[in-house]
mmCIF file of C-alpha atoms in Angstrom:
data_model
loop_
_atom_site.group_PDB
_atom_site.id
_atom_site.type_symbol
_atom_site.label_atom_id
_atom_site.label_comp_id
_atom_site.label_asym_id
_atom_site.label_seq_id
_atom_site.Cartn_x
_atom_site.Cartn_y
_atom_site.Cartn_z
ATOM 1 C CA MET A 1 -34.572 -146.952 -90.417
ATOM 2 C CA ILE A 2 -35.442 -151.024 -90.017
ATOM 3 C CA SER A 3 -33.814 -152.694 -86.840
ATOM 4 C CA ALA A 4 -34.490 -155.681 -84.514
ATOM 5 C CA VAL A 5 -35.326 -154.137 -81.120
ATOM 6 C CA SER A 6 -32.760 -155.654 -78.496
ATOM 7 C CA ASP A 7 -34.559 -156.725 -76.252
ATOM 8 C CA PRO A 8 -37.223 -159.294 -77.193
ATOM 9 C CA PHE A 9 -37.583 -160.246 -73.115
ATOM 10 C CA SER A 10 -39.245 -156.326 -71.943
ATOM 11 C CA LEU A 11 -41.349 -156.193 -75.440
ATOM 12 C CA VAL A 12 -43.346 -160.042 -75.291
ATOM 13 C CA ALA A 13 -43.780 -158.256 -71.310
ATOM 14 C CA ASN A 14 -45.213 -155.678 -72.324
ATOM 15 C CA THR A 15 -47.503 -156.953 -75.066
ATOM 16 C CA GLN A 16 -51.345 -156.676 -74.957
ATOM 17 C CA ASP A 17 -52.152 -158.878 -78.085
ATOM 18 C CA ALA A 18 -52.900 -162.683 -75.245
ATOM 19 C CA GLN A 19 -51.617 -164.806 -78.236
ATOM 20 C CA LEU A 20 -48.612 -162.891 -79.298
ATOM 21 C CA LYS A 21 -47.301 -163.068 -76.095
ATOM 22 C CA GLN A 22 -47.735 -166.993 -74.932
ATOM 23 C CA ILE A 23 -46.079 -167.701 -78.706
ATOM 24 C CA GLY A 24 -43.168 -164.581 -77.483
ATOM 25 C CA GLU A 25 -42.984 -166.917 -73.908
ATOM 26 C CA LYS A 26 -42.705 -170.249 -75.320
ATOM 27 C CA ILE A 27 -40.299 -169.118 -78.256
ATOM 28 C CA LEU A 28 -37.435 -167.575 -75.040
ATOM 29 C CA ASN A 29 -38.268 -170.522 -73.387
ATOM 30 C CA LYS A 30 -36.996 -172.756 -76.275
ATOM 31 C CA GLU A 31 -40.460 -174.738 -76.474
ATOM 32 C CA ARG A 32 -41.415 -175.051 -80.280
ATOM 33 C CA ILE A 33 -43.823 -173.207 -81.647
ATOM 34 C CA LEU A 34 -46.763 -175.156 -83.258
ATOM 35 C CA PHE A 35 -49.126 -173.953 -86.793
ATOM 36 C CA ASP A 36 -51.464 -172.152 -85.602
ATOM 37 C CA GLU A 37 -48.942 -169.903 -83.835
ATOM 38 C CA GLY A 38 -46.495 -169.427 -86.557
ATOM 39 C CA VAL A 39 -49.671 -168.840 -89.292
ATOM 40 C CA THR A 40 -50.667 -165.707 -85.994
ATOM 41 C CA LEU A 41 -46.890 -164.497 -85.376
ATOM 42 C CA PHE A 42 -47.095 -163.674 -89.911
ATOM 43 C CA GLU A 43 -50.791 -162.862 -88.913
ATOM 44 C CA LYS A 44 -50.488 -160.646 -85.449
ATOM 45 C CA GLY A 45 -46.521 -159.829 -85.470
ATOM 46 C CA SER A 46 -45.044 -156.873 -85.921
ATOM 47 C CA LEU A 47 -41.965 -156.211 -87.174
ATOM 48 C CA ALA A 48 -40.042 -154.980 -83.625
ATOM 49 C CA TYR A 49 -41.641 -157.865 -82.618
ATOM 50 C CA LEU A 50 -40.615 -160.358 -84.655
ATOM 51 C CA GLY A 51 -37.445 -159.222 -85.020
ATOM 52 C CA ALA A 52 -36.422 -159.020 -81.906
ATOM 53 C CA LEU A 53 -36.768 -162.774 -81.386
ATOM 54 C CA ALA A 54 -35.168 -164.113 -83.786
ATOM 55 C CA ASN A 55 -32.520 -162.523 -82.929
ATOM 56 C CA TRP A 56 -32.428 -164.012 -79.428
ATOM 57 C CA VAL A 57 -32.517 -166.952 -80.822
ATOM 58 C CA ARG A 58 -30.100 -166.278 -83.709
ATOM 59 C CA GLU A 59 -27.483 -164.879 -81.074
ATOM 60 C CA GLN A 60 -28.465 -167.893 -78.819
ATOM 61 C CA LYS A 61 -27.269 -170.722 -81.888
ATOM 62 C CA HIS A 62 -24.644 -168.783 -83.279
ATOM 63 C CA GLY A 63 -23.249 -165.581 -81.841
ATOM 64 C CA ASN A 64 -22.717 -162.393 -84.312
ATOM 65 C CA LYS A 65 -21.436 -165.107 -86.359
ATOM 66 C CA THR A 66 -22.387 -164.754 -89.764
ATOM 67 C CA TYR A 67 -21.349 -167.021 -92.353
ATOM 68 C CA PHE A 68 -20.304 -167.168 -96.629
ATOM 69 C CA ASN A 69 -18.170 -169.557 -98.105
ATOM 70 C CA ARG A 70 -16.043 -169.406 -101.743
ATOM 71 C CA ASN A 71 -18.063 -170.758 -104.906
ATOM 72 C CA PHE A 72 -19.205 -170.266 -107.870
ATOM 73 C CA HIS A 73 -22.175 -171.182 -110.021
ATOM 74 C CA ILE A 74 -22.750 -173.838 -113.437
ATOM 75 C CA GLU A 75 -26.037 -173.990 -115.247
ATOM 76 C CA PRO A 76 -25.442 -176.210 -118.061
ATOM 77 C CA THR A 77 -28.875 -174.795 -119.028
ATOM 78 C CA ASN A 78 -32.049 -172.623 -119.516
ATOM 79 C CA VAL A 79 -33.390 -175.163 -121.688
ATOM 80 C CA CYS A 80 -36.406 -176.303 -119.535
ATOM 81 C CA VAL A 81 -39.849 -179.269 -120.238
ATOM 82 C CA PHE A 82 -41.717 -177.469 -117.818
ATOM 83 C CA SER A 83 -43.018 -173.894 -117.792
ATOM 84 C CA CYS A 84 -42.883 -172.549 -114.352
ATOM 85 C CA LYS A 85 -44.637 -169.269 -114.268
ATOM 86 C CA PHE A 86 -43.318 -167.529 -111.834
ATOM 87 C CA CYS A 87 -39.746 -168.351 -113.871
ATOM 88 C CA SER A 88 -38.043 -165.807 -115.932
ATOM 89 C CA TYR A 89 -35.073 -167.626 -116.465
ATOM 90 C CA SER A 90 -35.427 -171.238 -118.365
ATOM 91 C CA ARG A 91 -36.863 -171.007 -122.294
ATOM 92 C CA LEU A 92 -38.937 -173.831 -123.128
ATOM 93 C CA TYR A 93 -37.697 -177.199 -124.681
ATOM 94 C CA ALA A 94 -39.580 -175.907 -128.136
ATOM 95 C CA HIS A 95 -38.037 -172.604 -128.375
ATOM 96 C CA ARG A 96 -34.541 -174.008 -127.576
ATOM 97 C CA GLU A 97 -32.580 -171.348 -129.535
ATOM 98 C CA GLU A 98 -33.323 -169.174 -127.166
ATOM 99 C CA GLY A 99 -31.530 -170.013 -124.748
ATOM 100 C CA TRP A 100 -28.150 -171.545 -123.882
ATOM 101 C CA GLU A 101 -26.565 -176.222 -123.494
ATOM 102 C CA LEU A 102 -23.210 -176.504 -121.910
ATOM 103 C CA SER A 103 -21.040 -179.677 -123.096
ATOM 104 C CA ILE A 104 -19.273 -181.615 -120.418
ATOM 105 C CA GLN A 105 -16.370 -180.311 -122.170
ATOM 106 C CA GLN A 106 -17.623 -176.346 -121.135
ATOM 107 C CA MET A 107 -18.394 -177.570 -117.595
ATOM 108 C CA LEU A 108 -15.314 -178.181 -116.873
ATOM 109 C CA ASP A 109 -13.291 -175.323 -118.501
ATOM 110 C CA ILE A 110 -15.812 -173.423 -116.258
ATOM 111 C CA VAL A 111 -13.864 -175.485 -113.278
ATOM 112 C CA LYS A 112 -10.765 -175.764 -114.965
ATOM 113 C CA SER A 113 -10.986 -171.761 -114.680
ATOM 114 C CA TYR A 114 -10.713 -171.491 -110.996
ATOM 115 C CA ASP A 115 -7.907 -174.018 -110.227
ATOM 116 C CA GLY A 116 -5.674 -172.358 -108.034
ATOM 117 C CA GLN A 117 -7.915 -170.070 -106.682
ATOM 118 C CA PRO A 118 -9.174 -171.035 -102.603
ATOM 119 C CA VAL A 119 -12.628 -171.571 -103.526
ATOM 120 C CA THR A 120 -14.377 -174.499 -102.210
ATOM 121 C CA GLU A 121 -18.151 -175.343 -104.083
ATOM 122 C CA VAL A 122 -19.505 -175.726 -107.258
ATOM 123 C CA HIS A 123 -23.294 -175.130 -107.295
ATOM 124 C CA ILE A 124 -24.826 -176.571 -110.026
ATOM 125 C CA VAL A 125 -28.227 -176.350 -111.367
ATOM 126 C CA GLY A 126 -30.361 -175.723 -114.241
ATOM 127 C CA GLY A 127 -33.160 -175.976 -116.037
ATOM 128 C CA VAL A 128 -34.290 -178.998 -117.870
ATOM 129 C CA HIS A 129 -33.493 -180.812 -120.716
ATOM 130 C CA PRO A 130 -34.206 -183.791 -121.886
ATOM 131 C CA LYS A 131 -31.425 -184.696 -123.842
ATOM 132 C CA MET A 132 -29.132 -184.172 -120.272
ATOM 133 C CA ASP A 133 -29.830 -187.659 -118.884
ATOM 134 C CA LEU A 134 -28.291 -189.587 -115.517
ATOM 135 C CA ASP A 135 -25.534 -190.348 -117.664
ATOM 136 C CA PHE A 136 -24.843 -186.556 -118.482
ATOM 137 C CA PHE A 137 -24.866 -185.769 -114.866
ATOM 138 C CA ILE A 138 -22.805 -188.784 -113.825
ATOM 139 C CA GLU A 139 -20.233 -188.782 -116.252
ATOM 140 C CA LEU A 140 -19.730 -184.267 -115.149
ATOM 141 C CA LEU A 141 -19.496 -185.082 -111.446
ATOM 142 C CA ARG A 142 -17.539 -187.535 -112.366
ATOM 143 C CA SER A 143 -14.709 -185.522 -114.408
ATOM 144 C CA ILE A 144 -14.954 -182.778 -112.052
ATOM 145 C CA LYS A 145 -13.758 -184.936 -108.866
ATOM 146 C CA ALA A 146 -10.924 -186.261 -110.855
ATOM 147 C CA HIS A 147 -9.834 -183.064 -111.740
ATOM 148 C CA ARG A 148 -10.328 -181.651 -108.715
ATOM 149 C CA PRO A 149 -11.215 -183.798 -105.176
ATOM 150 C CA ASP A 150 -11.208 -180.834 -103.106
ATOM 151 C CA LEU A 151 -13.908 -179.112 -104.437
ATOM 152 C CA HIS A 152 -17.614 -179.793 -103.530
ATOM 153 C CA ILE A 153 -20.265 -180.789 -105.450
ATOM 154 C CA LYS A 154 -24.113 -179.039 -104.120
ATOM 155 C CA ALA A 155 -25.721 -180.363 -106.937
ATOM 156 C CA PHE A 156 -29.476 -180.695 -109.021
ATOM 157 C CA THR A 157 -33.267 -179.573 -106.667
ATOM 158 C CA PRO A 158 -34.968 -182.046 -106.915
ATOM 159 C CA VAL A 159 -36.930 -181.390 -110.030
ATOM 160 C CA GLU A 160 -34.260 -182.420 -112.098
ATOM 161 C CA LEU A 161 -32.921 -185.690 -110.040
ATOM 162 C CA ASP A 162 -36.937 -186.855 -111.179
ATOM 163 C CA TYR A 163 -36.425 -186.507 -113.964
ATOM 164 C CA MET A 164 -33.386 -187.728 -114.364
ATOM 165 C CA PHE A 165 -33.854 -190.613 -112.760
ATOM 166 C CA ARG A 166 -37.692 -191.264 -113.853
ATOM 167 C CA LYS A 167 -36.466 -190.876 -117.874
ATOM 168 C CA ALA A 168 -33.014 -193.784 -116.745
ATOM 169 C CA LYS A 169 -36.138 -195.739 -115.179
ATOM 170 C CA VAL A 170 -34.068 -195.707 -111.647
ATOM 171 C CA SER A 171 -35.690 -195.718 -107.879
ATOM 172 C CA ILE A 172 -35.401 -192.333 -106.470
ATOM 173 C CA GLU A 173 -33.025 -194.466 -104.213
ATOM 174 C CA GLU A 174 -31.503 -196.081 -106.793
ATOM 175 C CA GLY A 175 -29.963 -193.407 -108.587
ATOM 176 C CA MET A 176 -29.057 -191.593 -104.762
ATOM 177 C CA ARG A 177 -26.417 -193.951 -104.999
ATOM 178 C CA LEU A 178 -25.590 -193.914 -107.814
ATOM 179 C CA ALA A 179 -24.967 -190.048 -108.527
ATOM 180 C CA HIS A 180 -23.851 -189.714 -105.001
ATOM 181 C CA GLU A 181 -20.972 -192.254 -105.889
ATOM 182 C CA ALA A 182 -19.644 -190.498 -108.768
ATOM 183 C CA GLY A 183 -18.764 -186.963 -106.671
ATOM 184 C CA LEU A 184 -22.054 -185.529 -105.460
ATOM 185 C CA ASP A 185 -21.523 -184.458 -102.294
ATOM 186 C CA SER A 186 -24.224 -182.484 -101.236
ATOM 187 C CA LEU A 187 -28.094 -181.251 -102.652
ATOM 188 C CA PRO A 188 -29.056 -177.461 -102.638
ATOM 189 C CA GLY A 189 -32.462 -176.336 -102.190
ATOM 190 C CA GLY A 190 -34.054 -175.165 -104.628
ATOM 191 C CA GLY A 191 -37.248 -176.706 -106.588
ATOM 192 C CA ALA A 192 -39.517 -176.892 -103.926
ATOM 193 C CA GLU A 193 -41.746 -173.382 -103.900
ATOM 194 C CA ILE A 194 -44.611 -174.100 -101.767
ATOM 195 C CA PHE A 195 -46.133 -178.003 -101.309
ATOM 196 C CA HIS A 196 -49.120 -176.979 -100.645
ATOM 197 C CA PRO A 197 -51.038 -179.325 -104.184
ATOM 198 C CA GLU A 198 -53.246 -175.681 -104.192
ATOM 199 C CA ILE A 199 -50.137 -173.141 -105.152
ATOM 200 C CA ARG A 200 -48.497 -176.196 -106.112
ATOM 201 C CA LYS A 201 -50.867 -176.547 -108.760
ATOM 202 C CA GLN A 202 -51.197 -172.405 -110.179
ATOM 203 C CA ILE A 203 -47.921 -171.930 -110.259
ATOM 204 C CA CYS A 204 -45.319 -175.884 -111.727
ATOM 205 C CA GLU A 205 -47.981 -177.763 -111.455
ATOM 206 C CA ASP A 206 -45.792 -180.654 -113.566
ATOM 207 C CA LYS A 207 -42.484 -180.654 -112.036
ATOM 208 C CA VAL A 208 -42.515 -183.017 -109.023
ATOM 209 C CA ASP A 209 -44.554 -182.899 -106.073
ATOM 210 C CA ALA A 210 -44.098 -182.465 -102.411
ATOM 211 C CA ASP A 211 -44.086 -185.348 -101.701
ATOM 212 C CA GLY A 212 -41.251 -186.579 -104.040
ATOM 213 C CA TRP A 213 -39.544 -183.413 -103.664
ATOM 214 C CA LEU A 214 -38.571 -184.487 -99.756
ATOM 215 C CA HIS A 215 -38.743 -188.488 -100.550
ATOM 216 C CA ILE A 216 -35.853 -186.866 -102.755
ATOM 217 C CA HIS A 217 -33.692 -184.914 -99.483
ATOM 218 C CA LYS A 218 -35.120 -188.237 -97.653
ATOM 219 C CA ALA A 219 -33.162 -190.232 -99.976
ATOM 220 C CA ALA A 220 -29.615 -188.011 -99.702
ATOM 221 C CA HIS A 221 -29.818 -187.546 -96.100
ATOM 222 C CA GLN A 222 -29.782 -191.293 -95.515
ATOM 223 C CA LEU A 223 -27.037 -191.808 -97.806
ATOM 224 C CA GLY A 224 -25.173 -189.636 -94.956
ATOM 225 C CA MET A 225 -25.615 -186.622 -97.679
ATOM 226 C CA HIS A 226 -26.544 -182.846 -96.116
ATOM 227 C CA SER A 227 -29.038 -180.653 -98.242
ATOM 228 C CA ASN A 228 -30.699 -177.315 -97.879
ATOM 229 C CA ALA A 229 -34.940 -176.383 -98.654
ATOM 230 C CA THR A 230 -35.917 -173.214 -100.299
ATOM 231 C CA LEU A 231 -39.607 -171.926 -99.308
ATOM 232 C CA LEU A 232 -40.599 -169.289 -102.448
ATOM 233 C CA TYR A 233 -42.956 -166.160 -101.485
ATOM 234 C CA GLY A 234 -44.416 -163.593 -102.070
ATOM 235 C CA HIS A 235 -47.010 -164.531 -104.825
ATOM 236 C CA ILE A 236 -50.717 -166.199 -104.460
ATOM 237 C CA GLU A 237 -49.925 -167.829 -100.936
ATOM 238 C CA LYS A 238 -51.351 -167.125 -97.950
ATOM 239 C CA PHE A 239 -49.366 -167.157 -94.530
ATOM 240 C CA TRP A 240 -50.569 -170.417 -93.833
ATOM 241 C CA HIS A 241 -49.254 -172.274 -97.054
ATOM 242 C CA ARG A 242 -45.624 -171.262 -95.871
ATOM 243 C CA ILE A 243 -45.628 -172.859 -92.221
ATOM 244 C CA ASP A 244 -47.866 -175.897 -94.030
ATOM 245 C CA HIS A 245 -44.441 -176.001 -96.577
ATOM 246 C CA MET A 246 -42.141 -174.777 -93.114
ATOM 247 C CA GLU A 247 -43.800 -177.420 -91.497
ATOM 248 C CA ARG A 248 -43.174 -180.583 -93.720
ATOM 249 C CA LEU A 249 -38.927 -179.310 -94.095
ATOM 250 C CA ARG A 250 -40.028 -178.814 -90.381
ATOM 251 C CA SER A 251 -41.148 -182.801 -90.082
ATOM 252 C CA LEU A 252 -38.619 -184.572 -92.130
ATOM 253 C CA GLN A 253 -36.089 -182.721 -90.301
ATOM 254 C CA ASP A 254 -36.831 -184.246 -87.292
ATOM 255 C CA GLU A 255 -36.817 -187.543 -88.682
ATOM 256 C CA THR A 256 -33.849 -187.329 -91.133
ATOM 257 C CA GLY A 257 -31.299 -183.652 -89.030
ATOM 258 C CA GLY A 258 -30.261 -183.672 -92.672
ATOM 259 C CA PHE A 259 -30.387 -179.918 -93.500
ATOM 260 C CA ASN A 260 -28.087 -177.427 -92.921
ATOM 261 C CA THR A 261 -30.020 -174.219 -94.316
ATOM 262 C CA PHE A 262 -33.148 -172.678 -94.777
ATOM 263 C CA ILE A 263 -33.726 -170.159 -97.426
ATOM 264 C CA PRO A 264 -36.221 -167.535 -98.094
ATOM 265 C CA LEU A 265 -36.967 -166.737 -101.559
ATOM 266 C CA LYS A 266 -38.465 -163.881 -102.743
ATOM 267 C CA PHE A 267 -40.547 -163.735 -105.808
ATOM 268 C CA ARG A 268 -39.731 -161.212 -108.770
ATOM 269 C CA ASN A 269 -41.704 -160.266 -111.569
ATOM 270 C CA LYS A 270 -39.769 -159.677 -114.182
ATOM 271 C CA ASP A 271 -40.384 -161.351 -117.243
ATOM 272 C CA ASN A 272 -42.326 -164.657 -116.626
ATOM 273 C CA ASP A 273 -46.387 -165.350 -116.600
ATOM 274 C CA MET A 274 -47.029 -163.350 -113.180
ATOM 275 C CA SER A 275 -45.934 -160.390 -114.013
ATOM 276 C CA HIS A 276 -48.679 -158.734 -112.843
ATOM 277 C CA ILE A 277 -48.420 -159.926 -109.063
ATOM 278 C CA ALA A 278 -47.050 -157.268 -107.352
ATOM 279 C CA GLU A 279 -43.294 -158.461 -105.696
ATOM 280 C CA SER A 280 -43.286 -157.856 -101.569
ATOM 281 C CA SER A 281 -42.134 -155.289 -99.127
ATOM 282 C CA VAL A 282 -38.595 -154.325 -97.612
ATOM 283 C CA ILE A 283 -40.611 -155.220 -94.787
ATOM 284 C CA GLU A 284 -42.621 -158.022 -95.674
ATOM 285 C CA ASP A 285 -39.372 -159.400 -96.509
ATOM 286 C CA MET A 286 -37.674 -159.411 -92.591
ATOM 287 C CA ARG A 287 -41.399 -160.731 -90.988
ATOM 288 C CA MET A 288 -40.196 -163.800 -93.213
ATOM 289 C CA TYR A 289 -36.574 -163.887 -91.879
ATOM 290 C CA ALA A 290 -37.800 -164.013 -88.860
ATOM 291 C CA VAL A 291 -41.147 -165.875 -88.532
ATOM 292 C CA SER A 292 -38.382 -168.810 -90.333
ATOM 293 C CA ARG A 293 -35.868 -168.319 -87.624
ATOM 294 C CA LEU A 294 -38.806 -169.020 -85.111
ATOM 295 C CA TYR A 295 -40.285 -171.684 -86.590
ATOM 296 C CA MET A 296 -37.579 -173.963 -87.962
ATOM 297 C CA ASP A 297 -36.151 -174.771 -84.846
ATOM 298 C CA ASN A 298 -34.311 -177.045 -85.876
ATOM 299 C CA PHE A 299 -32.527 -176.169 -88.811
ATOM 300 C CA PRO A 300 -29.303 -174.864 -88.166
ATOM 301 C CA HIS A 301 -28.844 -172.138 -90.553
ATOM 302 C CA ILE A 302 -31.246 -169.679 -91.979
ATOM 303 C CA LYS A 303 -29.194 -168.287 -95.300
ATOM 304 C CA ALA A 304 -29.815 -165.232 -97.083
ATOM 305 C CA TYR A 305 -28.796 -165.445 -100.748
ATOM 306 C CA TRP A 306 -27.753 -161.931 -101.749
ATOM 307 C CA PRO A 307 -28.517 -162.151 -105.304
ATOM 308 C CA MET A 308 -31.892 -161.822 -105.219
ATOM 309 C CA LEU A 309 -32.596 -159.285 -102.476
ATOM 310 C CA GLY A 310 -29.519 -156.994 -102.858
ATOM 311 C CA ARG A 311 -26.616 -156.744 -100.424
ATOM 312 C CA GLN A 312 -28.638 -154.104 -98.360
ATOM 313 C CA ASN A 313 -31.114 -156.200 -97.953
ATOM 314 C CA ALA A 314 -29.198 -158.961 -97.236
ATOM 315 C CA GLN A 315 -27.216 -157.181 -94.721
ATOM 316 C CA LEU A 316 -30.203 -156.212 -93.535
ATOM 317 C CA THR A 317 -31.058 -159.715 -92.338
ATOM 318 C CA LEU A 318 -28.504 -160.257 -90.131
ATOM 319 C CA SER A 319 -30.759 -158.178 -88.076
ATOM 320 C CA PHE A 320 -34.114 -160.666 -88.339
ATOM 321 C CA GLY A 321 -32.815 -163.788 -87.873
ATOM 322 C CA VAL A 322 -30.448 -165.240 -90.724
ATOM 323 C CA ASN A 323 -26.765 -165.696 -90.484
ATOM 324 C CA ASP A 324 -25.363 -166.948 -93.267
ATOM 325 C CA ILE A 325 -25.732 -164.883 -96.415
ATOM 326 C CA ASP A 326 -23.980 -167.693 -99.310
ATOM 327 C CA GLY A 327 -21.079 -166.552 -100.592
ATOM 328 C CA THR A 328 -18.692 -165.084 -103.782
ATOM 329 C CA ILE A 329 -21.115 -166.144 -106.882
ATOM 330 C CA ASP A 330 -18.335 -164.253 -109.391
ATOM 331 C CA ASP A 331 -21.187 -163.460 -111.120
ATOM 332 C CA SER A 332 -22.082 -166.954 -112.193
ATOM 333 C CA THR A 333 -25.250 -167.519 -112.528
ATOM 334 C CA LYS A 334 -28.320 -165.725 -113.929
ATOM 335 C CA ILE A 335 -31.134 -167.075 -112.719
ATOM 336 C CA TYR A 336 -32.272 -164.294 -110.119
ATOM 337 C CA ALA A 337 -30.735 -160.967 -112.487
ATOM 338 C CA MET A 338 -33.187 -162.563 -115.352
ATOM 339 C CA ALA A 339 -35.923 -161.862 -112.659
ATOM 340 C CA GLY A 340 -35.383 -158.191 -112.109
ATOM 341 C CA SER A 341 -32.775 -159.070 -109.310
ATOM 342 C CA GLU A 342 -30.766 -155.974 -108.018
ATOM 343 C CA GLU A 343 -27.937 -157.310 -108.998
ATOM 344 C CA GLN A 344 -27.649 -158.042 -112.410
ATOM 345 C CA THR A 345 -24.055 -158.819 -111.779
ATOM 346 C CA PRO A 346 -23.859 -160.728 -108.983
ATOM 347 C CA ALA A 347 -20.196 -161.282 -107.624
ATOM 348 C CA MET A 348 -19.170 -160.304 -104.711
ATOM 349 C CA SER A 349 -14.723 -160.742 -103.512
ATOM 350 C CA THR A 350 -14.382 -162.286 -99.853
ATOM 351 C CA ALA A 351 -13.214 -158.796 -98.920
ATOM 352 C CA ASP A 352 -16.818 -157.024 -100.435
ATOM 353 C CA LEU A 353 -18.698 -160.131 -98.309
ATOM 354 C CA VAL A 354 -16.435 -159.044 -95.691
ATOM 355 C CA ARG A 355 -16.812 -155.710 -95.001
ATOM 356 C CA LEU A 356 -20.653 -156.184 -96.043
ATOM 357 C CA ILE A 357 -20.438 -158.359 -92.254
ATOM 358 C CA LYS A 358 -19.044 -155.809 -90.325
ATOM 359 C CA GLN A 359 -20.822 -153.041 -91.263
ATOM 360 C CA VAL A 360 -23.639 -154.585 -89.180
ATOM 361 C CA LYS A 361 -21.050 -155.285 -86.040
ATOM 362 C CA ARG A 362 -21.050 -158.872 -87.268
ATOM 363 C CA GLN A 363 -18.810 -161.516 -87.148
ATOM 364 C CA PRO A 364 -17.598 -163.423 -90.536
ATOM 365 C CA ILE A 365 -16.922 -166.823 -90.899
ATOM 366 C CA GLU A 366 -15.387 -168.176 -93.856
ATOM 367 C CA ARG A 367 -17.214 -171.632 -94.000
ATOM 368 C CA GLY A 368 -16.894 -174.704 -95.808
ATOM 369 C CA THR A 369 -20.565 -176.318 -97.549
ATOM 370 C CA LEU A 370 -21.154 -178.345 -94.222
ATOM 371 C CA TYR A 371 -20.333 -175.443 -92.310
ATOM 372 C CA ASN A 372 -17.016 -176.694 -90.965
ATOM 373 C CA GLU A 373 -15.164 -173.257 -90.190
ATOM 374 C CA ILE A 374 -12.200 -172.384 -91.961
ATOM 375 C CA ARG A 375 -11.892 -168.981 -91.084
ATOM 376 C CA ASP A 376 -12.166 -166.492 -88.271
ATOM 377 C CA TYR A 377 -12.165 -162.490 -90.560
ATOM 378 C CA THR A 378 -13.453 -159.965 -87.710
ATOM 379 C CA HIS A 379 -9.873 -159.254 -86.821
ATOM 380 C CA VAL A 380 -8.622 -159.167 -90.035
ATOM 381 C CA ASN A 381 -7.832 -156.562 -92.683
ATOM 382 C CA VAL A 382 -9.561 -156.420 -95.734
ATOM 383 C CA ASP A 383 -8.551 -152.628 -96.098
ATOM 384 C CA GLU A 384 -5.167 -153.548 -96.638
ATOM 385 C CA PRO A 385 -3.387 -153.417 -100.479
ATOM 386 C CA GLU A 386 -1.660 -156.447 -100.449
ATOM 387 C CA LEU A 387 -3.510 -158.297 -98.249
ATOM 388 C CA ASN A 388 -7.205 -157.240 -100.469
ATOM 389 C CA ALA A 389 -5.510 -158.327 -103.972
ATOM 390 C CA THR A 390 -5.667 -162.021 -102.515
ATOM 391 C CA LEU A 391 -9.296 -162.121 -101.324
#
């Protein structure tokens, strides 16, 4: 059984490694750890040590609260002009007969299929299709907002936005302003992968680089929008590449304060050009989440994306610094199912999510995209038949 030790103070006091003891003391004193210290945690920290510290930080920030939301995904296309080696999802534009391309009406019909349901967010990401340009997506945003103004639209990675803006010959600032005015409320965290050019050149050389990714998020923050950030781990990167990535995010967060959530994403090796690389173990997954919570001290939330990890492993992360497990999703994403995730049909009802959280003695809180608390389910019996039918 993997679990986090409940008393980090005794663990730190009794550790025999001077470096780990010093780092642990800094964390317990709520001091920022530095680049080399982050690398040391990966290299030398045991699962028990990292887990105890990360769980303590998590509980200092959020107590037992664990967030989820009611959301669904729209994936406009899996046709893409880029060829990222880790991707099992996209189909090159030259072979687009193997993919799908949704029209604005088809996507609006998906939104309408949730009419009358208490979803609060639509998450829109997909491949980079040359015919789905800035004008196309601005029309989509306006159509969704006209139909359901209260639905929060979280959409488009910097990979998609960079392509749209360059094709439309607008600056990042102008492009973000146009998208925001059309109805874009916030940005997801995708497309970050690993920022360091040494790794990026090998796994996703042809798409937006780290500076471009960060520039787009900064422009969103300057418009008053919030966003998330991700890191793709468990492939060819080294520990210091992960810390380098997190350091760049932490620095931008110091400047703008616009990030809500950090989401480590596990590399999956099915049906892609990196299938020869073994996936990380569950123990390494938990270490990644724990170090993320310890290093990303200015990010309010750490999220485990349950369709990627599987339900039980996502549940386990709640003892290793995680305080959010995403949303109901309703089988509306294929990205990780196509890469070999345990979750081939990623859908959970609100009742399912509440049970999952309660099983590990945490407090289930339904949230909006920006972490406004909608409902506390701690004392709600989701197994009552009449209530369960509404969830």
